[in-house]
mmCIF file of C-alpha atoms in Angstrom:
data_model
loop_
_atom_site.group_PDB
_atom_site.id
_atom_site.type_symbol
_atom_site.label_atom_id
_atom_site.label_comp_id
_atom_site.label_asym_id
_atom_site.label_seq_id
_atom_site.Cartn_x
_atom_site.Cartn_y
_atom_site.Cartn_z
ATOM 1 C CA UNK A 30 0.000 0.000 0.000
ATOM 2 C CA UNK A 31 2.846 2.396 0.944
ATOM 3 C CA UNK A 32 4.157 1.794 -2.914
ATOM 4 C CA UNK A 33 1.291 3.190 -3.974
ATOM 5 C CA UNK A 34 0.971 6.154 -2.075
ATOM 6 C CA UNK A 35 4.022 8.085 -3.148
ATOM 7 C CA UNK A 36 4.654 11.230 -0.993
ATOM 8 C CA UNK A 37 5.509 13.400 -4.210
ATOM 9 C CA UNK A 38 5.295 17.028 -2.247
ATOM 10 C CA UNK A 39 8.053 18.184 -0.039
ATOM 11 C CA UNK B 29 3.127 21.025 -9.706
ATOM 12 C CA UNK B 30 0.990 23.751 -9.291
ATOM 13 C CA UNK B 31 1.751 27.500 -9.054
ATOM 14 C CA UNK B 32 1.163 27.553 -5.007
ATOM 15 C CA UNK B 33 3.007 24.324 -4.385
ATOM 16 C CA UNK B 34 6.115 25.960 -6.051
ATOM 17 C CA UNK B 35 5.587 29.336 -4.298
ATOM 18 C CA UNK B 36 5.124 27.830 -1.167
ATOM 19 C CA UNK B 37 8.478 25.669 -1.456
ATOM 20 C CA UNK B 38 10.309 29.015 -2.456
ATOM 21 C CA UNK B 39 8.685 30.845 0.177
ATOM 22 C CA UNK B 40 10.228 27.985 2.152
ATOM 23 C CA UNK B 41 13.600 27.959 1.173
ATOM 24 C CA UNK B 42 13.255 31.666 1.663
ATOM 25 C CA UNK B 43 12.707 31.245 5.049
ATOM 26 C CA UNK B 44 15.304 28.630 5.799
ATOM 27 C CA UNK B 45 18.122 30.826 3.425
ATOM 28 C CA UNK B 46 16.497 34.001 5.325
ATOM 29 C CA UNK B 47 17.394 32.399 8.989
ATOM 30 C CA UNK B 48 20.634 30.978 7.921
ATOM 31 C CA UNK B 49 22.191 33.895 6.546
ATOM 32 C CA UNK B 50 20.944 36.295 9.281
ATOM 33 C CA UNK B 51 23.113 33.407 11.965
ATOM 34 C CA UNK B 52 26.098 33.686 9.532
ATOM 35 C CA UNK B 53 26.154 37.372 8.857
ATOM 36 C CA UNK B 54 25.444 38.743 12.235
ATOM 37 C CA UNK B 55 27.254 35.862 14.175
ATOM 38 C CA UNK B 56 24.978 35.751 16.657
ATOM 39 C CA UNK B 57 21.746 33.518 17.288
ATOM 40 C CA UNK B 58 20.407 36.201 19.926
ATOM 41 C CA UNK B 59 16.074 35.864 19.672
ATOM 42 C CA UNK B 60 16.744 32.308 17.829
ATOM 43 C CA UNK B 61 14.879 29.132 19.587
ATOM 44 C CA UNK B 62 17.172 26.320 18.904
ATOM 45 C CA UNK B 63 14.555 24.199 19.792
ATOM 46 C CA UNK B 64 12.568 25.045 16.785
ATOM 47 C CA UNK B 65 15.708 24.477 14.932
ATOM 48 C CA UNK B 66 16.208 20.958 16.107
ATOM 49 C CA UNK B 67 12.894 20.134 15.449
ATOM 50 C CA UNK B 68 12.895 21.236 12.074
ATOM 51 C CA UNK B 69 16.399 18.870 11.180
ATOM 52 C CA UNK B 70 14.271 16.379 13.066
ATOM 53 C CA UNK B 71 11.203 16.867 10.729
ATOM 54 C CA UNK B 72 13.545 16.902 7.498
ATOM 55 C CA UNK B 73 15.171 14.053 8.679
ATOM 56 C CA UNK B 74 12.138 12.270 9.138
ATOM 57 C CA UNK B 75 10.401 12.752 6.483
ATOM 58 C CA UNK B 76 13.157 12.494 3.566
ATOM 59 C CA UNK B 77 13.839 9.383 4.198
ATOM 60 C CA UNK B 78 12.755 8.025 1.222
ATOM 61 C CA UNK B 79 15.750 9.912 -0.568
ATOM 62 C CA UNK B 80 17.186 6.657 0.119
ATOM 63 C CA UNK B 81 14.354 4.763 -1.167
ATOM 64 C CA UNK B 82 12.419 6.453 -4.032
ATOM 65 C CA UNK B 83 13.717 8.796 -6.938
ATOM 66 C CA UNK B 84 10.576 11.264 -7.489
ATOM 67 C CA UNK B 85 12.225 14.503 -9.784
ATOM 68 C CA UNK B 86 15.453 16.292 -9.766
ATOM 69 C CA UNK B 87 13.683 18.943 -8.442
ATOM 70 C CA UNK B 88 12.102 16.948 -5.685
ATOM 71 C CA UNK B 89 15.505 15.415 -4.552
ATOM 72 C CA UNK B 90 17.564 18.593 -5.077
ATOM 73 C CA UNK B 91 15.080 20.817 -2.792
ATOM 74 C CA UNK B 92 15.169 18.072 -0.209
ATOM 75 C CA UNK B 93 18.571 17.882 0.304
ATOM 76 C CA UNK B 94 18.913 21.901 0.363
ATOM 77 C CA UNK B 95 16.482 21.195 3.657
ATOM 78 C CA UNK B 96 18.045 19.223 5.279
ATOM 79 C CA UNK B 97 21.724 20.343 4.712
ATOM 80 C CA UNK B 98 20.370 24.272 5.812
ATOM 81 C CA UNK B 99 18.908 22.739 8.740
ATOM 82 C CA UNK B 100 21.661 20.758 9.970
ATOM 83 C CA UNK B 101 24.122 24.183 9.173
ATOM 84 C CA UNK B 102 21.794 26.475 11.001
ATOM 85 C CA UNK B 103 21.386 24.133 13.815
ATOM 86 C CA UNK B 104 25.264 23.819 14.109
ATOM 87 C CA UNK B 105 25.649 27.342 14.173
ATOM 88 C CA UNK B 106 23.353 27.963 17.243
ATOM 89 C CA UNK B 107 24.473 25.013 19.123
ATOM 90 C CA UNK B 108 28.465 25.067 18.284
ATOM 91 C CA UNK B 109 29.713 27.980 16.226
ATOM 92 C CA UNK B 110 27.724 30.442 17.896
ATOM 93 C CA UNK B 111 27.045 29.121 21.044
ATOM 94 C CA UNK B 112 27.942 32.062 23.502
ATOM 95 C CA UNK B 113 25.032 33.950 21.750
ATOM 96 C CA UNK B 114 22.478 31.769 22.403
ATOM 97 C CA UNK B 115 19.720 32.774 24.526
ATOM 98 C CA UNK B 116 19.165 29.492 26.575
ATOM 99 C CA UNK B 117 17.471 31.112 29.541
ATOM 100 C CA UNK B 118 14.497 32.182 27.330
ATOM 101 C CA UNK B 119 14.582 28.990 24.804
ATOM 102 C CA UNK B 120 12.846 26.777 27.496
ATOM 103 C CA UNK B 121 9.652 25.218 25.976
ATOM 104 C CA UNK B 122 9.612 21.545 27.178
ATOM 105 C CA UNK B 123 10.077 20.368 23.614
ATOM 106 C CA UNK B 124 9.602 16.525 25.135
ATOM 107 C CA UNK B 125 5.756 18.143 25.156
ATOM 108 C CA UNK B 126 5.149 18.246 21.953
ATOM 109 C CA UNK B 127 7.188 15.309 20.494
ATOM 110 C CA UNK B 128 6.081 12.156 22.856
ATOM 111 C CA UNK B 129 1.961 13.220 21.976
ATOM 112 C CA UNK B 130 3.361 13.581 18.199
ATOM 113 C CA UNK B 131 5.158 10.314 18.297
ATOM 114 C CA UNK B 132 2.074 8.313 20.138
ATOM 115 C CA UNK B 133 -0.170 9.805 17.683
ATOM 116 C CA UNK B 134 1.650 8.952 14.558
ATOM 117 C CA UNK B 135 1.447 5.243 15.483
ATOM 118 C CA UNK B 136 -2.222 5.522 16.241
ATOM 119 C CA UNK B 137 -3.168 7.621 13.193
ATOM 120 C CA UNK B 138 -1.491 7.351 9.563
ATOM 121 C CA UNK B 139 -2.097 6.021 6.318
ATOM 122 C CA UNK B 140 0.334 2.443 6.239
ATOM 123 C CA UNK B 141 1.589 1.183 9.802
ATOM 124 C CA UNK B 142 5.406 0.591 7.395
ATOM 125 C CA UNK B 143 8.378 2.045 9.299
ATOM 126 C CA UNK B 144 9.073 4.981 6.475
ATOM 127 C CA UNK B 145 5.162 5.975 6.777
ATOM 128 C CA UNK B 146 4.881 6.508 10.282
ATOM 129 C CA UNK B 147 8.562 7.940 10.692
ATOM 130 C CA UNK B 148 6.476 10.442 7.502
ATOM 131 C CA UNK B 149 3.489 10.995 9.783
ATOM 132 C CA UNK B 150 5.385 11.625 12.334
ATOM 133 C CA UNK B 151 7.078 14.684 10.600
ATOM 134 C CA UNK B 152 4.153 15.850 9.357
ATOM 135 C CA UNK B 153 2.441 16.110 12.780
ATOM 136 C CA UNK B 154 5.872 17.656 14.350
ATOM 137 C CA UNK B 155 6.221 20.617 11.813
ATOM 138 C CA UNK B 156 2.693 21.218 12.526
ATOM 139 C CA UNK B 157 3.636 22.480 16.042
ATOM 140 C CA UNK B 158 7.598 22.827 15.689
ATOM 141 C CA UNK B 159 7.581 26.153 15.412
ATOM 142 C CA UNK B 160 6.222 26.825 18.874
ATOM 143 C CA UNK B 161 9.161 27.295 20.788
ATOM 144 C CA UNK B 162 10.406 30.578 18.559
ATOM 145 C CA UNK B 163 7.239 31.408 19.308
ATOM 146 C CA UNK B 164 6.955 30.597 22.805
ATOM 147 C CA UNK B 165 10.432 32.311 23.009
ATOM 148 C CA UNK B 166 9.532 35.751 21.557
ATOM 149 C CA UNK B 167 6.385 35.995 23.660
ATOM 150 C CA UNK B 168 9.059 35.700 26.890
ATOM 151 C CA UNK B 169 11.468 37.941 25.134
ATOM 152 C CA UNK B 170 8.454 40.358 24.158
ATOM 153 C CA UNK B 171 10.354 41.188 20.954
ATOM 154 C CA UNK B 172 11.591 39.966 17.983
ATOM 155 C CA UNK B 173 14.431 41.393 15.493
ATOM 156 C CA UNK B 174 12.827 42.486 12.167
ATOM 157 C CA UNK B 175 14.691 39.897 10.112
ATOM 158 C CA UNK B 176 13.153 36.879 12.606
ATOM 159 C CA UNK B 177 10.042 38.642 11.696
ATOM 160 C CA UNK B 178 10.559 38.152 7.950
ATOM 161 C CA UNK B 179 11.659 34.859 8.460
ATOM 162 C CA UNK B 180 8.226 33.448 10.906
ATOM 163 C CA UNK B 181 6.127 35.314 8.225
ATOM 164 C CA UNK B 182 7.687 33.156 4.891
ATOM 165 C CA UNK B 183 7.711 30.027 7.183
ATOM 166 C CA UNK B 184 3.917 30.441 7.560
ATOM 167 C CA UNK B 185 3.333 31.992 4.449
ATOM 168 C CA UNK B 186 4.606 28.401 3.062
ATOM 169 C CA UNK B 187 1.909 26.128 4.720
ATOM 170 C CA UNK B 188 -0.866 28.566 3.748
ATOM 171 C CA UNK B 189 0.425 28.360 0.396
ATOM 172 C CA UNK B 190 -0.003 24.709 0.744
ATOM 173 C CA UNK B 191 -3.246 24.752 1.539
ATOM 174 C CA UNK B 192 -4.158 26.364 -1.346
ATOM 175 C CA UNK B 193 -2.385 23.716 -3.150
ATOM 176 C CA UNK B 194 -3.858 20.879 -1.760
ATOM 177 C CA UNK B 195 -7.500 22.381 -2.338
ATOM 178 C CA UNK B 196 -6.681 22.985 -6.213
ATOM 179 C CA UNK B 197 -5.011 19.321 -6.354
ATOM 180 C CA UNK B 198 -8.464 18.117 -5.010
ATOM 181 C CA UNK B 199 -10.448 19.895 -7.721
ATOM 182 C CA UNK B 200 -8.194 19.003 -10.823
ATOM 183 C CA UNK B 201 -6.295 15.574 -9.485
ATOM 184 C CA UNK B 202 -8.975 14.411 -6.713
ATOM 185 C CA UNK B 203 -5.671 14.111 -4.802
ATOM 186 C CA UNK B 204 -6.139 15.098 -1.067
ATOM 187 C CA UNK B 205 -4.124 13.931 2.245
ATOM 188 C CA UNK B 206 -6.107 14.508 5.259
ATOM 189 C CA UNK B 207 -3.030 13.746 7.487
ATOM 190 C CA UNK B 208 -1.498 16.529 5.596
ATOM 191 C CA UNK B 209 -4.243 19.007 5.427
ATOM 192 C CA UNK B 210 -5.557 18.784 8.787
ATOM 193 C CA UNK B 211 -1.499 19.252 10.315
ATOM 194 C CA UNK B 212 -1.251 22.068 7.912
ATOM 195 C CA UNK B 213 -4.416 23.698 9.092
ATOM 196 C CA UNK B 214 -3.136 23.303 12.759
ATOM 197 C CA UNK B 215 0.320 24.930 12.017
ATOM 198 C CA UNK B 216 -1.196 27.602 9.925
ATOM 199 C CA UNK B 217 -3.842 28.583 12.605
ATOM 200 C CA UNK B 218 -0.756 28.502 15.050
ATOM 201 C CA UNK B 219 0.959 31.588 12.870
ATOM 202 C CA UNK B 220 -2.564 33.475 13.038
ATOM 203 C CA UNK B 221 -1.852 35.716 15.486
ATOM 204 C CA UNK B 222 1.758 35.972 14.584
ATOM 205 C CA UNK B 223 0.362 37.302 11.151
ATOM 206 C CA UNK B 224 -1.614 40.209 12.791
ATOM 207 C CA UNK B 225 0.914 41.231 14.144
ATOM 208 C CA UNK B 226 3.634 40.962 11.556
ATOM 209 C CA UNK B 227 0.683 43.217 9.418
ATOM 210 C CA UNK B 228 -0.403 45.527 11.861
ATOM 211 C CA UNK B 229 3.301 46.418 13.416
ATOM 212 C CA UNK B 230 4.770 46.242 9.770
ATOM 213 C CA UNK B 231 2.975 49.278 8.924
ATOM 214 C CA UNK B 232 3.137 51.087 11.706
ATOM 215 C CA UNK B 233 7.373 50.430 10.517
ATOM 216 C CA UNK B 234 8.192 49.587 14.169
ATOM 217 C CA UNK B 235 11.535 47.425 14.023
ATOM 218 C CA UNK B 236 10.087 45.291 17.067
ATOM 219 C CA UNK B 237 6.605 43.372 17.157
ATOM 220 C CA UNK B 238 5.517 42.086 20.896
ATOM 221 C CA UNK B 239 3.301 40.036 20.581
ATOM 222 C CA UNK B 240 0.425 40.076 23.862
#
């Protein structure tokens, strides 16, 4: 599940 | 990448570049919670983790490791290079308070119980209230040099600005983070008052604010 949810902002 | 994501991370870096360069140039960290500074490394620490583990832009990785190498410098130059000048005696919130509560929390609430997402939770919660001892600090002082005043209002002005950028990536991407939003929200409200002040006392062109 982590994979998926990508942290994309800083 | 939207317009207020990328002003917010300049207004960021401002703030960070802002801090650092007022340390350097004036050699002292007089009005500076190292506390707050800590934190901060702790929250960049924290949450870039996955530099190690995921490649997401150049811009992404560059702007993460300008974070956390300014944080690291600026919290060596309170703590080592210009340690006479720090102002210990009013630095004195019991950061312990807001960490332990932070860390319980992140374990109970986040979005995938994997190390690197809690350790991410947990930043997020902890920059939501990190700034409170600078804050904490200048309401003992009752003052705060102009500069620190600069740098508080670009350090807030960054979360708003990511507020804004989380509602337009919910109307065009029907992306939203609710651990995100509602820690931004809290550390946004928690600038408030530092706002009306930084408003009201920058036009009356008084070099000190004191807060109540």
């Amino acid at each position: 599940e982590y994979d998926i949810y990508k942290h994309d902002e800083l | 990448m939207n317009i207020f994501r990328l002003t917010g991370d300049l207004s960021h870096l401002a703030a960070i570049i802002i801090l650092l360069l007022k340390i350097w140039k004036t050699r002292s960290c007089a009005g500076i919670s190292g506390k707050s500074q800590v934190l901060f490394a702790l929250v960049f620490t924290t949450r870039y983790l996955d530099l190690l583990t995921s490649f997401i832009s150049l811009y992404n990785t560059t702007m993460k490791i300008i974070y956390i190498g300014c944080a690291y410098a600026t919290v060596y130059l309170i703590y080592m290079k210009f340690k006479a000048t720090y102002d210990g005696n009013h630095d004195t919130f019991r950061v312990e308070f807001l960490v332990v509560p932070v860390g319980g929390l992140a374990f109970l609430v986040n979005h995938d119980f994997s190390p690197l997402e809690i350790l991410w939770t947990f930043s997020i919660y902890l920059e939501s209230v990190a700034i409170l001892p600078q804050l904490f600090m200048i309401s003992k002082t009752g003052e705060a040099e102009t500069i620190t005043t600069h740098y508080l209002f670009f350090l807030g002005l960054y979360r708003a600005l990511y507020l804004i950028n989380w509602i337009w990536r919910f109307y065009f991407e029907g992306f939203f983070d609710m651990i995100a939003i509602v820690a931004g929200v809290v550390q946004t409200i928690l600038y408030c008052d530092f706002f009306y002040l930084y408003v009201t006392k920058g036009e009356s062109g008084s070099n000190k604010i004191n807060p109540a």
